[in-house]
PDB file of C-alpha atoms in Angstrom:
ATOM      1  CA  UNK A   6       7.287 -13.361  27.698  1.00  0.00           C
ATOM      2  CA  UNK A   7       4.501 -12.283  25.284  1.00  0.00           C
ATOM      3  CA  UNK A   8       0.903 -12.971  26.716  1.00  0.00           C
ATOM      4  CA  UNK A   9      -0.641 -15.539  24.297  1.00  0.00           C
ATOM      5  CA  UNK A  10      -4.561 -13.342  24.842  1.00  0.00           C
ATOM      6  CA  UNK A  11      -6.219 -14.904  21.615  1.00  0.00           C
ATOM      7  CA  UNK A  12      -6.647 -18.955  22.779  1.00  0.00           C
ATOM      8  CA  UNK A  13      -8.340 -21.054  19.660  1.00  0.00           C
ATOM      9  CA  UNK A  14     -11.658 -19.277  18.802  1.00  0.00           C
ATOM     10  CA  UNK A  15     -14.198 -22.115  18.228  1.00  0.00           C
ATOM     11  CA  UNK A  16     -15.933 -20.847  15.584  1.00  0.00           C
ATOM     12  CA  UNK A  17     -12.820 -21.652  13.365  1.00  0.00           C
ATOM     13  CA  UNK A  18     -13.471 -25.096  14.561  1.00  0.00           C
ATOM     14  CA  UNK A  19     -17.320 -25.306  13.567  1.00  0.00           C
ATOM     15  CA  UNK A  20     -16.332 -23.866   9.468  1.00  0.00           C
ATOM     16  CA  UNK A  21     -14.012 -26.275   9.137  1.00  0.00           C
ATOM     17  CA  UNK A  22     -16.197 -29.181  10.586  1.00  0.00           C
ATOM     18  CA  UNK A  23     -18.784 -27.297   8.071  1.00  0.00           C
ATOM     19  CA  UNK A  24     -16.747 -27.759   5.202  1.00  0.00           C
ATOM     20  CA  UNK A  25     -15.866 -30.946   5.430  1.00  0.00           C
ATOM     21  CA  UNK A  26     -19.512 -32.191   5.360  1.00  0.00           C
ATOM     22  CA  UNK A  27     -20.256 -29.698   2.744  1.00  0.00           C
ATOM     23  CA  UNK A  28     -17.452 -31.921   0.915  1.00  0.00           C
ATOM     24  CA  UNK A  29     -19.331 -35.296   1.628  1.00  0.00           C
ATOM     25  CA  UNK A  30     -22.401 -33.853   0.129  1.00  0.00           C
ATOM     26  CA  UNK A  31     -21.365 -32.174  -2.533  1.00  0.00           C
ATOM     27  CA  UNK A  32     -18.881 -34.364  -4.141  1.00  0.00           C
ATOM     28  CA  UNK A  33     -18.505 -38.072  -5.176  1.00  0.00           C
ATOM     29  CA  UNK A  34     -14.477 -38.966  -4.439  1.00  0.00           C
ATOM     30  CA  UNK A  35     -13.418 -36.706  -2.354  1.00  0.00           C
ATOM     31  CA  UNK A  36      -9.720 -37.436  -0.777  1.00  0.00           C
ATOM     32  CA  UNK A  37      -7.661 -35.566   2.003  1.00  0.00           C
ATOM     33  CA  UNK A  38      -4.252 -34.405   0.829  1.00  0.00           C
ATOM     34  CA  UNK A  39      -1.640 -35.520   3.547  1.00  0.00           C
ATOM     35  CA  UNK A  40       1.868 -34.620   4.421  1.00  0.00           C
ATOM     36  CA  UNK A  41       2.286 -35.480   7.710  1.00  0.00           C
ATOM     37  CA  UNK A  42       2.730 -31.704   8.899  1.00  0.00           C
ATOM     38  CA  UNK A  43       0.988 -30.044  11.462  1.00  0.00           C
ATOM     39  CA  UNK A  44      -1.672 -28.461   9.138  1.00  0.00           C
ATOM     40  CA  UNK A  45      -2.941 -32.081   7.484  1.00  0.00           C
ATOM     41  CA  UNK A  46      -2.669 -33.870  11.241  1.00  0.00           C
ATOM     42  CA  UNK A  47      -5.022 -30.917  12.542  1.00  0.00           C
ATOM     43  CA  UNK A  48      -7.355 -31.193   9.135  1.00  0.00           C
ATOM     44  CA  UNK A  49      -7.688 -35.057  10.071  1.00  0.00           C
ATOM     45  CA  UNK A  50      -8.665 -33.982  13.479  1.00  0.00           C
ATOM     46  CA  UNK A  51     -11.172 -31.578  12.099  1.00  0.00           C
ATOM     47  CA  UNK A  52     -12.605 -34.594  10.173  1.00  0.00           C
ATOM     48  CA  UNK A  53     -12.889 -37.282  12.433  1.00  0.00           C
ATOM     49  CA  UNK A  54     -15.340 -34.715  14.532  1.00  0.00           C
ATOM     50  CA  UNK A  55     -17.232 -33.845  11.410  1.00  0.00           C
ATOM     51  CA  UNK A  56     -17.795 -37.674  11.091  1.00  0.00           C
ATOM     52  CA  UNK A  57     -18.165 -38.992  14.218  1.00  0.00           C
ATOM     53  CA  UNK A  58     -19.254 -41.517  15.115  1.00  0.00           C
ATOM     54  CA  UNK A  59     -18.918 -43.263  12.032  1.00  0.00           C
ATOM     55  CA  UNK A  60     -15.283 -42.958   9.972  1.00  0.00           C
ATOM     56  CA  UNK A  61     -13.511 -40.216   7.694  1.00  0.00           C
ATOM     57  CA  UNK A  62     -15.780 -41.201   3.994  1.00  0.00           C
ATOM     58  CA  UNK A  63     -12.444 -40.747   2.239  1.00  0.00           C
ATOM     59  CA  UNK A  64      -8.726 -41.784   2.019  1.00  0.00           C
ATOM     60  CA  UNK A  65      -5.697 -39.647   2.892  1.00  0.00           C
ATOM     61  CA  UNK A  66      -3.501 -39.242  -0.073  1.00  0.00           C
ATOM     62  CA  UNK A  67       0.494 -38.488   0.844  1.00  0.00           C
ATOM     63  CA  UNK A  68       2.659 -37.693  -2.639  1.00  0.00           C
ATOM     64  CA  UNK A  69       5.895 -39.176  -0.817  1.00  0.00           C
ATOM     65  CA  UNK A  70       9.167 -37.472  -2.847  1.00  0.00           C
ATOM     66  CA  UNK A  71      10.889 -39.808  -0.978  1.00  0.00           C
ATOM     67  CA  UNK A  72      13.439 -37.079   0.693  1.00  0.00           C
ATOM     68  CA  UNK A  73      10.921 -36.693   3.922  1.00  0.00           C
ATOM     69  CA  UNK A  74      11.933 -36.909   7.393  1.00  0.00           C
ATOM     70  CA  UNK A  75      12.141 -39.977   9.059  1.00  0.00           C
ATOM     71  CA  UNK A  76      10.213 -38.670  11.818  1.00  0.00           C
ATOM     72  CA  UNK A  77       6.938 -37.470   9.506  1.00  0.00           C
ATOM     73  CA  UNK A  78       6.541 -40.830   7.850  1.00  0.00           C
ATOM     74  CA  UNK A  79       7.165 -42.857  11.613  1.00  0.00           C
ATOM     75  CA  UNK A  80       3.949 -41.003  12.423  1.00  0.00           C
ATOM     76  CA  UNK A  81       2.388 -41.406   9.477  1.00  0.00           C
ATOM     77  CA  UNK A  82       1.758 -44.785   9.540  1.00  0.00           C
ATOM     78  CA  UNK A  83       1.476 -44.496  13.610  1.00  0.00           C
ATOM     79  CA  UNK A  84      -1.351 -42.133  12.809  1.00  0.00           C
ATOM     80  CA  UNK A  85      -3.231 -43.839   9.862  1.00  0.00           C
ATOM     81  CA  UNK A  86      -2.765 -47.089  12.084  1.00  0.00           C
ATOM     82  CA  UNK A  87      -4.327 -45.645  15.932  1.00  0.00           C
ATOM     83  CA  UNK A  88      -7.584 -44.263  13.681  1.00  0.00           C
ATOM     84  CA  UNK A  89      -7.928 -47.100  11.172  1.00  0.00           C
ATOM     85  CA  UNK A  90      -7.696 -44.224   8.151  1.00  0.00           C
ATOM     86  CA  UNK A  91      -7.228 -45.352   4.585  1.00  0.00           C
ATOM     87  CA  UNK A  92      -3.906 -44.201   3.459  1.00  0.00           C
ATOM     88  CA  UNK A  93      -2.758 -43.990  -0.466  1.00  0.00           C
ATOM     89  CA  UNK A  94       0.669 -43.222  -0.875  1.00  0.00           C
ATOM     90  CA  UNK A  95       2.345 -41.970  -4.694  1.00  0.00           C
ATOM     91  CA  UNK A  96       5.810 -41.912  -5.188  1.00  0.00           C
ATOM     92  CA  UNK A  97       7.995 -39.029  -7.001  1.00  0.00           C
ATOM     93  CA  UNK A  98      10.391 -41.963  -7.764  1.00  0.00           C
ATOM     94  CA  UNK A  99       7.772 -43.908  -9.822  1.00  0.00           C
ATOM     95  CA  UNK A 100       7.210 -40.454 -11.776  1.00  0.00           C
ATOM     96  CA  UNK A 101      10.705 -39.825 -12.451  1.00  0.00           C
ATOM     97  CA  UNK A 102      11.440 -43.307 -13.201  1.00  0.00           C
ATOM     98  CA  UNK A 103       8.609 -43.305 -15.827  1.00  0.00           C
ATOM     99  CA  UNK A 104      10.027 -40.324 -17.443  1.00  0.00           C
ATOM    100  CA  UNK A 105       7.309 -38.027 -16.893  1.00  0.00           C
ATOM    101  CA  UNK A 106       9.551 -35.903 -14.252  1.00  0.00           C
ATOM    102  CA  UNK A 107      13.121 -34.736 -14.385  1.00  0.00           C
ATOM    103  CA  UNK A 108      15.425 -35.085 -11.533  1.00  0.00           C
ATOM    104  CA  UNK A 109      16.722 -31.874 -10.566  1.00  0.00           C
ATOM    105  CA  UNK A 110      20.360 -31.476 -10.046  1.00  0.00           C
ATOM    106  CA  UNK A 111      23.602 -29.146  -9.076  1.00  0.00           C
ATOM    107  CA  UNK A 112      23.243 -27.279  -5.236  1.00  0.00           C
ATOM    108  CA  UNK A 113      19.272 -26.217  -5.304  1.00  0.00           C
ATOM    109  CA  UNK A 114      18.214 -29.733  -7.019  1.00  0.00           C
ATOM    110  CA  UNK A 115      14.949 -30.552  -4.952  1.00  0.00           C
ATOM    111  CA  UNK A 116      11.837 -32.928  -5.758  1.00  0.00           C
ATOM    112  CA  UNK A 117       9.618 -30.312  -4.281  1.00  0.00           C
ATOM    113  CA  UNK A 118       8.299 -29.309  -7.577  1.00  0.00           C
ATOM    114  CA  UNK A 119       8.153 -32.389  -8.803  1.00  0.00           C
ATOM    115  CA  UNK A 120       5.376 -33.675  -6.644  1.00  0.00           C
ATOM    116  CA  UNK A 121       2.969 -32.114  -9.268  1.00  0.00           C
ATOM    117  CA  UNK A 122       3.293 -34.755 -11.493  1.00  0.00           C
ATOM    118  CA  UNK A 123       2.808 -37.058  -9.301  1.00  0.00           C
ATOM    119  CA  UNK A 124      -1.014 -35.478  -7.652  1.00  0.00           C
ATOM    120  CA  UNK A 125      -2.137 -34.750 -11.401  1.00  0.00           C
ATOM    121  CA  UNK A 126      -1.565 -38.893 -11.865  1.00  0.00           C
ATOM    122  CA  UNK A 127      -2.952 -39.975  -8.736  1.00  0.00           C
ATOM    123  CA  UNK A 128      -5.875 -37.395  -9.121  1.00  0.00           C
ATOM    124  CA  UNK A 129      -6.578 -38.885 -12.731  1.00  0.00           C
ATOM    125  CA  UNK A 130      -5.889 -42.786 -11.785  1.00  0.00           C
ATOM    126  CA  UNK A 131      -8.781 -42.595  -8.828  1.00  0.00           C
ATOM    127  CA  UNK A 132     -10.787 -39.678  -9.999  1.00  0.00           C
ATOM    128  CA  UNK A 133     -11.181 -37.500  -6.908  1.00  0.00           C
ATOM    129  CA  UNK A 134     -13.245 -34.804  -7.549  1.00  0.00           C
ATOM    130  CA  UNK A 135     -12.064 -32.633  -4.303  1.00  0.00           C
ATOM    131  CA  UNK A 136      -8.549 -32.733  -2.753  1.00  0.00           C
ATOM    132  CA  UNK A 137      -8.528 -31.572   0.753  1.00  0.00           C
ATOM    133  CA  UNK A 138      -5.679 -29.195   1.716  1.00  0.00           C
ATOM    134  CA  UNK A 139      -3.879 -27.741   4.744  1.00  0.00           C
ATOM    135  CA  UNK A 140      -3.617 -24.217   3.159  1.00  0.00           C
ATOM    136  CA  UNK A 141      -3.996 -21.395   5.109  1.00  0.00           C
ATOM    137  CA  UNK A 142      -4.374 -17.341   3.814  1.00  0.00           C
ATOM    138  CA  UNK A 143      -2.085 -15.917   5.910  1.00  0.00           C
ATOM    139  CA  UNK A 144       1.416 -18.297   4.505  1.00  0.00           C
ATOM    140  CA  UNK A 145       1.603 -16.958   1.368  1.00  0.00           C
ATOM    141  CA  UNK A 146       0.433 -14.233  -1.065  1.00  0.00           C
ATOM    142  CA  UNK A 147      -0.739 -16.985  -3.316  1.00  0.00           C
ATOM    143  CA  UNK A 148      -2.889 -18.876  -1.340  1.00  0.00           C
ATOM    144  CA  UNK A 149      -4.206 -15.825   0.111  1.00  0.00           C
ATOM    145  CA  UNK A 150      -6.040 -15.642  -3.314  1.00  0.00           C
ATOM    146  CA  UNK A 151      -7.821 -19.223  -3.392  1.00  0.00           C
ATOM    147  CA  UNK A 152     -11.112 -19.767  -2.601  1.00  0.00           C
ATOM    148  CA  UNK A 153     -12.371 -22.096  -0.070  1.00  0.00           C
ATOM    149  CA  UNK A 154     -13.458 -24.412  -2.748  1.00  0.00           C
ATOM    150  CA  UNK A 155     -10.806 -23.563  -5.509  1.00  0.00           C
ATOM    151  CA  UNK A 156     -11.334 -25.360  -9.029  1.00  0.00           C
ATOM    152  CA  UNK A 157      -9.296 -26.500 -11.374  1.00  0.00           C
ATOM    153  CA  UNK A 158      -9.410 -27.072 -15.034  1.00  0.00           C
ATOM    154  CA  UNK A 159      -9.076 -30.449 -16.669  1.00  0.00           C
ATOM    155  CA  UNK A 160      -5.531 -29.808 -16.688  1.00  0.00           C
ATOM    156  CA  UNK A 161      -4.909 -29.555 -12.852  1.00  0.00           C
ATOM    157  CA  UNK A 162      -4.434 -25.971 -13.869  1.00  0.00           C
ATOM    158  CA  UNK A 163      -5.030 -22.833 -11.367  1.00  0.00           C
ATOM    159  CA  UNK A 164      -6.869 -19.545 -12.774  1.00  0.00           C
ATOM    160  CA  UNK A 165      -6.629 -16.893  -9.813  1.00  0.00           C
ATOM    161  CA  UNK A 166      -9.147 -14.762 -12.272  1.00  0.00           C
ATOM    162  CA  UNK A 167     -11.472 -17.379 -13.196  1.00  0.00           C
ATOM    163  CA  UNK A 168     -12.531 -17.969  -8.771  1.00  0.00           C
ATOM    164  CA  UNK A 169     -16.121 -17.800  -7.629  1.00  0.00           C
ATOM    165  CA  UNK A 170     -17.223 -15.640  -5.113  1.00  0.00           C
ATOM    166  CA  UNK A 171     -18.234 -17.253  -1.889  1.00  0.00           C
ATOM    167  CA  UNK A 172     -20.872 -14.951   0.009  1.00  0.00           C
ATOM    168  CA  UNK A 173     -22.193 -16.035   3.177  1.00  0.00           C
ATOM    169  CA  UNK A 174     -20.697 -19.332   3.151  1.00  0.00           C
ATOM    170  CA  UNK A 175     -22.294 -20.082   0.218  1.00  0.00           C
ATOM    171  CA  UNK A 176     -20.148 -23.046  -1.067  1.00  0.00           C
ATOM    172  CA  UNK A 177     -20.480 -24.097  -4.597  1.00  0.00           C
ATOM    173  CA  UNK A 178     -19.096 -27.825  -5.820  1.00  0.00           C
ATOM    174  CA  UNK A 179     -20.728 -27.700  -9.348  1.00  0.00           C
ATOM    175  CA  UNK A 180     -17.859 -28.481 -11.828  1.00  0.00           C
ATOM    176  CA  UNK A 181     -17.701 -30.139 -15.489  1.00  0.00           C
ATOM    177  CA  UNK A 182     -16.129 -32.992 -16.522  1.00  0.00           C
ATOM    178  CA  UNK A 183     -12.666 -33.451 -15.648  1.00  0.00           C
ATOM    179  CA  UNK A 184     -12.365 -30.504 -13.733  1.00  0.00           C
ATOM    180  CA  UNK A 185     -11.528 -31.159  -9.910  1.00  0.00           C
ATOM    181  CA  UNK A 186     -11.760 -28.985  -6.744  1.00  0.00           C
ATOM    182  CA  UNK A 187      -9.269 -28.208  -3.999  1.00  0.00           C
ATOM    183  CA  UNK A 188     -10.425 -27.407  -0.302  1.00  0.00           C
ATOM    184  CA  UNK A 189      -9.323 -25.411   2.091  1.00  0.00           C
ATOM    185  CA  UNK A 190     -10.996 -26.254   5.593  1.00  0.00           C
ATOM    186  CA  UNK A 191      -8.830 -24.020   7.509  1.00  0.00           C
ATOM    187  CA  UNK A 192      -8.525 -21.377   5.014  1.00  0.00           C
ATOM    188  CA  UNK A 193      -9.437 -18.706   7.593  1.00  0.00           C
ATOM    189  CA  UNK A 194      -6.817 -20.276  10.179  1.00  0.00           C
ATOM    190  CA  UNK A 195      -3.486 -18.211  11.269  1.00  0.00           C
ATOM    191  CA  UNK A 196       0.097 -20.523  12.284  1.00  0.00           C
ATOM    192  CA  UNK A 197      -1.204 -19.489  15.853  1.00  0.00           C
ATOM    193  CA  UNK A 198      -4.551 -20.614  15.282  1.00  0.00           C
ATOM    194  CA  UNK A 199      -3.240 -24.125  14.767  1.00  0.00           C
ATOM    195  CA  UNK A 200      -0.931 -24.301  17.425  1.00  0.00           C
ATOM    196  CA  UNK A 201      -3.438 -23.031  19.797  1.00  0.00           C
ATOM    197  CA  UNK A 202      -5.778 -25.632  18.249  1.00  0.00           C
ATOM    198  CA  UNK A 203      -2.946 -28.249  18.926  1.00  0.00           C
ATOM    199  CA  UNK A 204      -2.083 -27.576  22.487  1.00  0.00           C
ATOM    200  CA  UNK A 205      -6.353 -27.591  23.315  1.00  0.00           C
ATOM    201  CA  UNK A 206      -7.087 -30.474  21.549  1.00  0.00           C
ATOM    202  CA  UNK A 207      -3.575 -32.152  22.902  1.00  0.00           C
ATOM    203  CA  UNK A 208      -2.605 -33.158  19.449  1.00  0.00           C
ATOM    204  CA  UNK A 209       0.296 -35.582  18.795  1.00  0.00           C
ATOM    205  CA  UNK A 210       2.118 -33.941  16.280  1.00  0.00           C
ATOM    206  CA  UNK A 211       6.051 -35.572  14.687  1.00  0.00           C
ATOM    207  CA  UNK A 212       8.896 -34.810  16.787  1.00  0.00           C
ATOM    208  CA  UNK A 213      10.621 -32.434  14.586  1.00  0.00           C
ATOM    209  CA  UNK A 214       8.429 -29.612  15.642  1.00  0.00           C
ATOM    210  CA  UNK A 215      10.286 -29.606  18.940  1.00  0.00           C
ATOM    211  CA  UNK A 216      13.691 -28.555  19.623  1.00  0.00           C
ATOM    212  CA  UNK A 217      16.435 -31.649  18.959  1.00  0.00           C
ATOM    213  CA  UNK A 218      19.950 -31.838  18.026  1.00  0.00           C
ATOM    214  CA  UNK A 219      20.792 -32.275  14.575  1.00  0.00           C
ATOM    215  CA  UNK A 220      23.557 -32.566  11.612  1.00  0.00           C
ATOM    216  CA  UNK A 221      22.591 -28.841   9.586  1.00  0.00           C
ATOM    217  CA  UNK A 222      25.158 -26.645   7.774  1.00  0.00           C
ATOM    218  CA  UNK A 223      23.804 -22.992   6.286  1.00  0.00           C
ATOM    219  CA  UNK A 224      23.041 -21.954   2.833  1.00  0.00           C
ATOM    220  CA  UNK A 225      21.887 -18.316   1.702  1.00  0.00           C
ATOM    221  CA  UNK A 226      21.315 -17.471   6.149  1.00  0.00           C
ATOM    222  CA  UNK A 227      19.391 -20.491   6.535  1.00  0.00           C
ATOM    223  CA  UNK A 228      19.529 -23.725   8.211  1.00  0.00           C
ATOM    224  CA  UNK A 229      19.178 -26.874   5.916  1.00  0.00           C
ATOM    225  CA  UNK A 230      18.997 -30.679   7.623  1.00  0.00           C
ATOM    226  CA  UNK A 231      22.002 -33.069   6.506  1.00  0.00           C
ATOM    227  CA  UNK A 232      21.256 -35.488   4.846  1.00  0.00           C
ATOM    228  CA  UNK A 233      22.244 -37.346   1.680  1.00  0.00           C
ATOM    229  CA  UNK A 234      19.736 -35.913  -0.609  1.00  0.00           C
ATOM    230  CA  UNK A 235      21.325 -32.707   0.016  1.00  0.00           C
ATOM    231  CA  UNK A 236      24.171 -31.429  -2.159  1.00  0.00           C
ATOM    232  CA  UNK A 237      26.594 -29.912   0.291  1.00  0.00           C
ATOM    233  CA  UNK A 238      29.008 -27.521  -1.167  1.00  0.00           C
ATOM    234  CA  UNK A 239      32.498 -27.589   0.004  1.00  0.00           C
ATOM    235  CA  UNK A 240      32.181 -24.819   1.617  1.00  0.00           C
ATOM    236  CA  UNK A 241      29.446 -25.421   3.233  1.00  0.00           C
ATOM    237  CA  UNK A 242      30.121 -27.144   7.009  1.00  0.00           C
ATOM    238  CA  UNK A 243      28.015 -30.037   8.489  1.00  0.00           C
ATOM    239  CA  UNK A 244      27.603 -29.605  12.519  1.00  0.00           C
ATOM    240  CA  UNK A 245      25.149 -30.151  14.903  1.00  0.00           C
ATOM    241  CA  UNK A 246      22.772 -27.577  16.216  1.00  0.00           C
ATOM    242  CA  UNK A 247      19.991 -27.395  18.509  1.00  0.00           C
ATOM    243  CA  UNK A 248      16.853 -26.332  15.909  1.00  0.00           C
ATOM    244  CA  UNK A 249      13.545 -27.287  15.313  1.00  0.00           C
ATOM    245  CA  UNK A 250      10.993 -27.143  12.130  1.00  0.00           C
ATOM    246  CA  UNK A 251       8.150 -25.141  11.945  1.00  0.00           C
ATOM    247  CA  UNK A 252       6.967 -26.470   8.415  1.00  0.00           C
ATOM    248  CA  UNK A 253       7.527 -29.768   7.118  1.00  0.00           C
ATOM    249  CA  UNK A 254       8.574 -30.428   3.926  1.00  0.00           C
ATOM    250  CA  UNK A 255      11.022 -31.987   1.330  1.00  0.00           C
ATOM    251  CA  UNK A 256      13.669 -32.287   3.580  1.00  0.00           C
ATOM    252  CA  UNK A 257      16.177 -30.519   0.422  1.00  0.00           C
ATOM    253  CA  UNK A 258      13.615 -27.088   0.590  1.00  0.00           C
ATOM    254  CA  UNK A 259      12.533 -27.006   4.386  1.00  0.00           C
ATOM    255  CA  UNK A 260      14.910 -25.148   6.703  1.00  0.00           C
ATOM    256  CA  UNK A 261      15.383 -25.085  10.414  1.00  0.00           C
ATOM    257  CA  UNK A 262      15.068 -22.363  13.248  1.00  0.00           C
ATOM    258  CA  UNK A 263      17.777 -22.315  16.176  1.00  0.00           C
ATOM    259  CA  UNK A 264      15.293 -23.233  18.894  1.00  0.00           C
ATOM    260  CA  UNK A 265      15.187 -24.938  22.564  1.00  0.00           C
ATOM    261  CA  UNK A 266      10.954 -25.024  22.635  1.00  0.00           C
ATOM    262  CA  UNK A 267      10.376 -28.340  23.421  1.00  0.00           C
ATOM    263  CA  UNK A 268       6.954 -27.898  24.649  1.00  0.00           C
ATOM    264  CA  UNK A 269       3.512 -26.405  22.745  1.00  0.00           C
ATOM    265  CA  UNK A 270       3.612 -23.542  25.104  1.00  0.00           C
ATOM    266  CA  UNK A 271       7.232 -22.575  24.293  1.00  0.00           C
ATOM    267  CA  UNK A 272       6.918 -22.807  20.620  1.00  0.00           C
ATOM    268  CA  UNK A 273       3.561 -21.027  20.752  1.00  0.00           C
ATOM    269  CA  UNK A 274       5.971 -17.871  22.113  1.00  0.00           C
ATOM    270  CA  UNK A 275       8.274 -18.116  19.477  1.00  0.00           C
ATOM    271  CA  UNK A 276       5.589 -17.825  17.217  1.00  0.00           C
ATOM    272  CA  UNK A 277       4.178 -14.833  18.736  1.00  0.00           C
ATOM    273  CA  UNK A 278       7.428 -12.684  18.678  1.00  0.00           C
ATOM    274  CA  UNK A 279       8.760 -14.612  15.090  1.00  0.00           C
ATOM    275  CA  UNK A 280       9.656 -11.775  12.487  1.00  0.00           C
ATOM    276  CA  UNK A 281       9.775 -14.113   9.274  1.00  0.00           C
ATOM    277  CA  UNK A 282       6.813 -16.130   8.544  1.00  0.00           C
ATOM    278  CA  UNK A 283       6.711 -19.715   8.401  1.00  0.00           C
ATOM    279  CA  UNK A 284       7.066 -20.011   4.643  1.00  0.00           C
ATOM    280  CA  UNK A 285      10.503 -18.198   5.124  1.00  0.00           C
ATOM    281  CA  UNK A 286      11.850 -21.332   6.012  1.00  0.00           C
ATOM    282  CA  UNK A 287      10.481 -22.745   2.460  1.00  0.00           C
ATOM    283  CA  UNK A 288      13.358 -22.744   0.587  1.00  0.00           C
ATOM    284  CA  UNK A 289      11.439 -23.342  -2.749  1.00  0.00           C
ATOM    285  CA  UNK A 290       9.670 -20.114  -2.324  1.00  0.00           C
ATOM    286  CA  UNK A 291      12.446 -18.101  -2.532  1.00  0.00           C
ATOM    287  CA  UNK A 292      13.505 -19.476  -6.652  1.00  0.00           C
ATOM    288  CA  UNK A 293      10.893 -16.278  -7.411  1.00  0.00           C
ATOM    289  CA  UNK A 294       8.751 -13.597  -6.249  1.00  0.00           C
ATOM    290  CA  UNK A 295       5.874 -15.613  -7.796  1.00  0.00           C
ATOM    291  CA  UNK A 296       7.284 -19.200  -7.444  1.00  0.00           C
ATOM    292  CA  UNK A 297       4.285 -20.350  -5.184  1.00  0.00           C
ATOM    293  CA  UNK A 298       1.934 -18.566  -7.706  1.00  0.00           C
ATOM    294  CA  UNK A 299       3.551 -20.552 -10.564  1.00  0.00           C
ATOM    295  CA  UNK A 300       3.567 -23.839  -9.321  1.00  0.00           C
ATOM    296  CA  UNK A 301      -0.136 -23.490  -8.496  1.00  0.00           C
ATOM    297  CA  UNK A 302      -1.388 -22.867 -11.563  1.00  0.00           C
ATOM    298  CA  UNK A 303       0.262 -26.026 -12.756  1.00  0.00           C
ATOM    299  CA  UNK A 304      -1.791 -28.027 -10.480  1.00  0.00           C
ATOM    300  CA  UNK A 305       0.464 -27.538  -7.242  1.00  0.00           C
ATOM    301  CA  UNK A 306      -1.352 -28.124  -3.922  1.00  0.00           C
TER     302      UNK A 306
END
């Protein structure tokens, strides 16, 4: 067993609760981006201290490409329920269906991708100014590039070369007209950082994350959930395994790990002797070395 030495440091805990009321101040409609993953159930954590006593000043936002886990949306609406939050929910379907995305299709067809459309509307039909985010620096070489408050043009669009600097926490929400900023409250935060902050603050977090029997099959070394948004080759078997998540996702993108860790402490040891980073189970990110990088800079989370 690996010694788990580095328990949640605190101070991570008073930036985040920092930027969130830097948020409040700065900006005018202001809107927490939610997926129903461990990283957005851990940023509305972070902002019902930062707001306590009174409640989060903002809705939650969840672009729903209607391929999600059964589990995530159960506790969804269990979550938004137990703290009275304000929930919007967009649909892929709706953008698809109004012709302004294409369903993918043959074996990789996902809606992953797609779920830019549908932010760019619902940014434009309720004029948030800031979008909250779960991104952390150390999931991918692309985010490790954003800023803690990362603008965006009037297009959605990302410019890694256009970011301000932020020196001693120093955080600037000036923008111009139609541009919009996305936050990252736990920017600083490692995968362990979050489960440590998890197990402390006894978090309820969807089922998924823990170890469960399930129909998967493998594709390209990985396992993929069955289900029938999935396009199962013939070769391609459907049997049960024992395997858990540690990202949650479009259900046609997000791959499994073999697993029995059925408890926070258990998973926090996988974590500390994984070799492959979380976003290894992100199928998307694999389509390109820069396919996170892309989809940013047309308005991606």
């Amino acid at each position: 067993m690996v010694e788990n030495s580095s328990l949640f440091p605190r101070e991570l805990e008073d930036e985040a609760i920092y930027i969130f009321r830097e948020v409040a101040a700065q900006f005018e409609k202001p809107v927490l981006l939610f997926s129903g993953g461990k990283d957005s159930i851990t940023l509305v954590r972070l902002a019902i201290k930062a707001f306590y006593p009174a409640k989060i000043p903002f809705p939650l936002l969840h672009i729903d490409t209607g391929h999600n886990f059964d589990e995530t949306i159960r506790f969804r609406d269990e979550l938004v329920e137990k703290f009275d939050l304000e929930l919007i929910v967009r649909y892929v379907q709706d953008s698809i269906d109004q012709k302004k995305a294409v369903e993918e299709t043959g074996k990789y067809a996902s809606r992953n991708v797609l779920q830019t459309v549908t932010l760019l509307d619902a940014i434009e039909e309720f004029k948030f100014d800031a979008c909250i985010g779960g991104a952390r620096r150390d999931e991918e070489k692309a985010r490790a590039k954003e800023r803690i408050f990362s603008v965006r043009n009037d297009f959605g669009q990302w410019d890694a070369k256009k970011q301000r600097p932020e020196l001693f926490d120093m955080l600037n929400g000036r923008i111009s007209l139609g541009e919009n900023v996305r936050v990252f409250p736990i920017s600083n935060w490692t995968e362990l950082d979050v489960w440590n902050y998890i197990k402390e603050d006894e978090l309820a977090i969807p089922s998924i994350y823990y170890a469960h029997e399930r129909d998967t099959f493998v594709r390209d070394g990985q396992i993929l959930p069955y289900s029938s948004f999935v396009n199962v080759t013939d070769n391609e078997v459907v049997e049960k395994r024992q395997v858990r998540f540690r990202t949650v996702g479009d259900m046609t993108c997000t791959a499994a790990v073999e697993s029995s860790a059925n408890q926070i402490d258990h998973i926090i040891q996988e974590i500390l002797l994984a070799t492959v980073s979380e976003r290894g189970a992100r199928i998307d990110d694999k389509r390109s070395e820069a396919a996170m990088e892309k989809r940013k800079q047309s308005g991606y989370f």
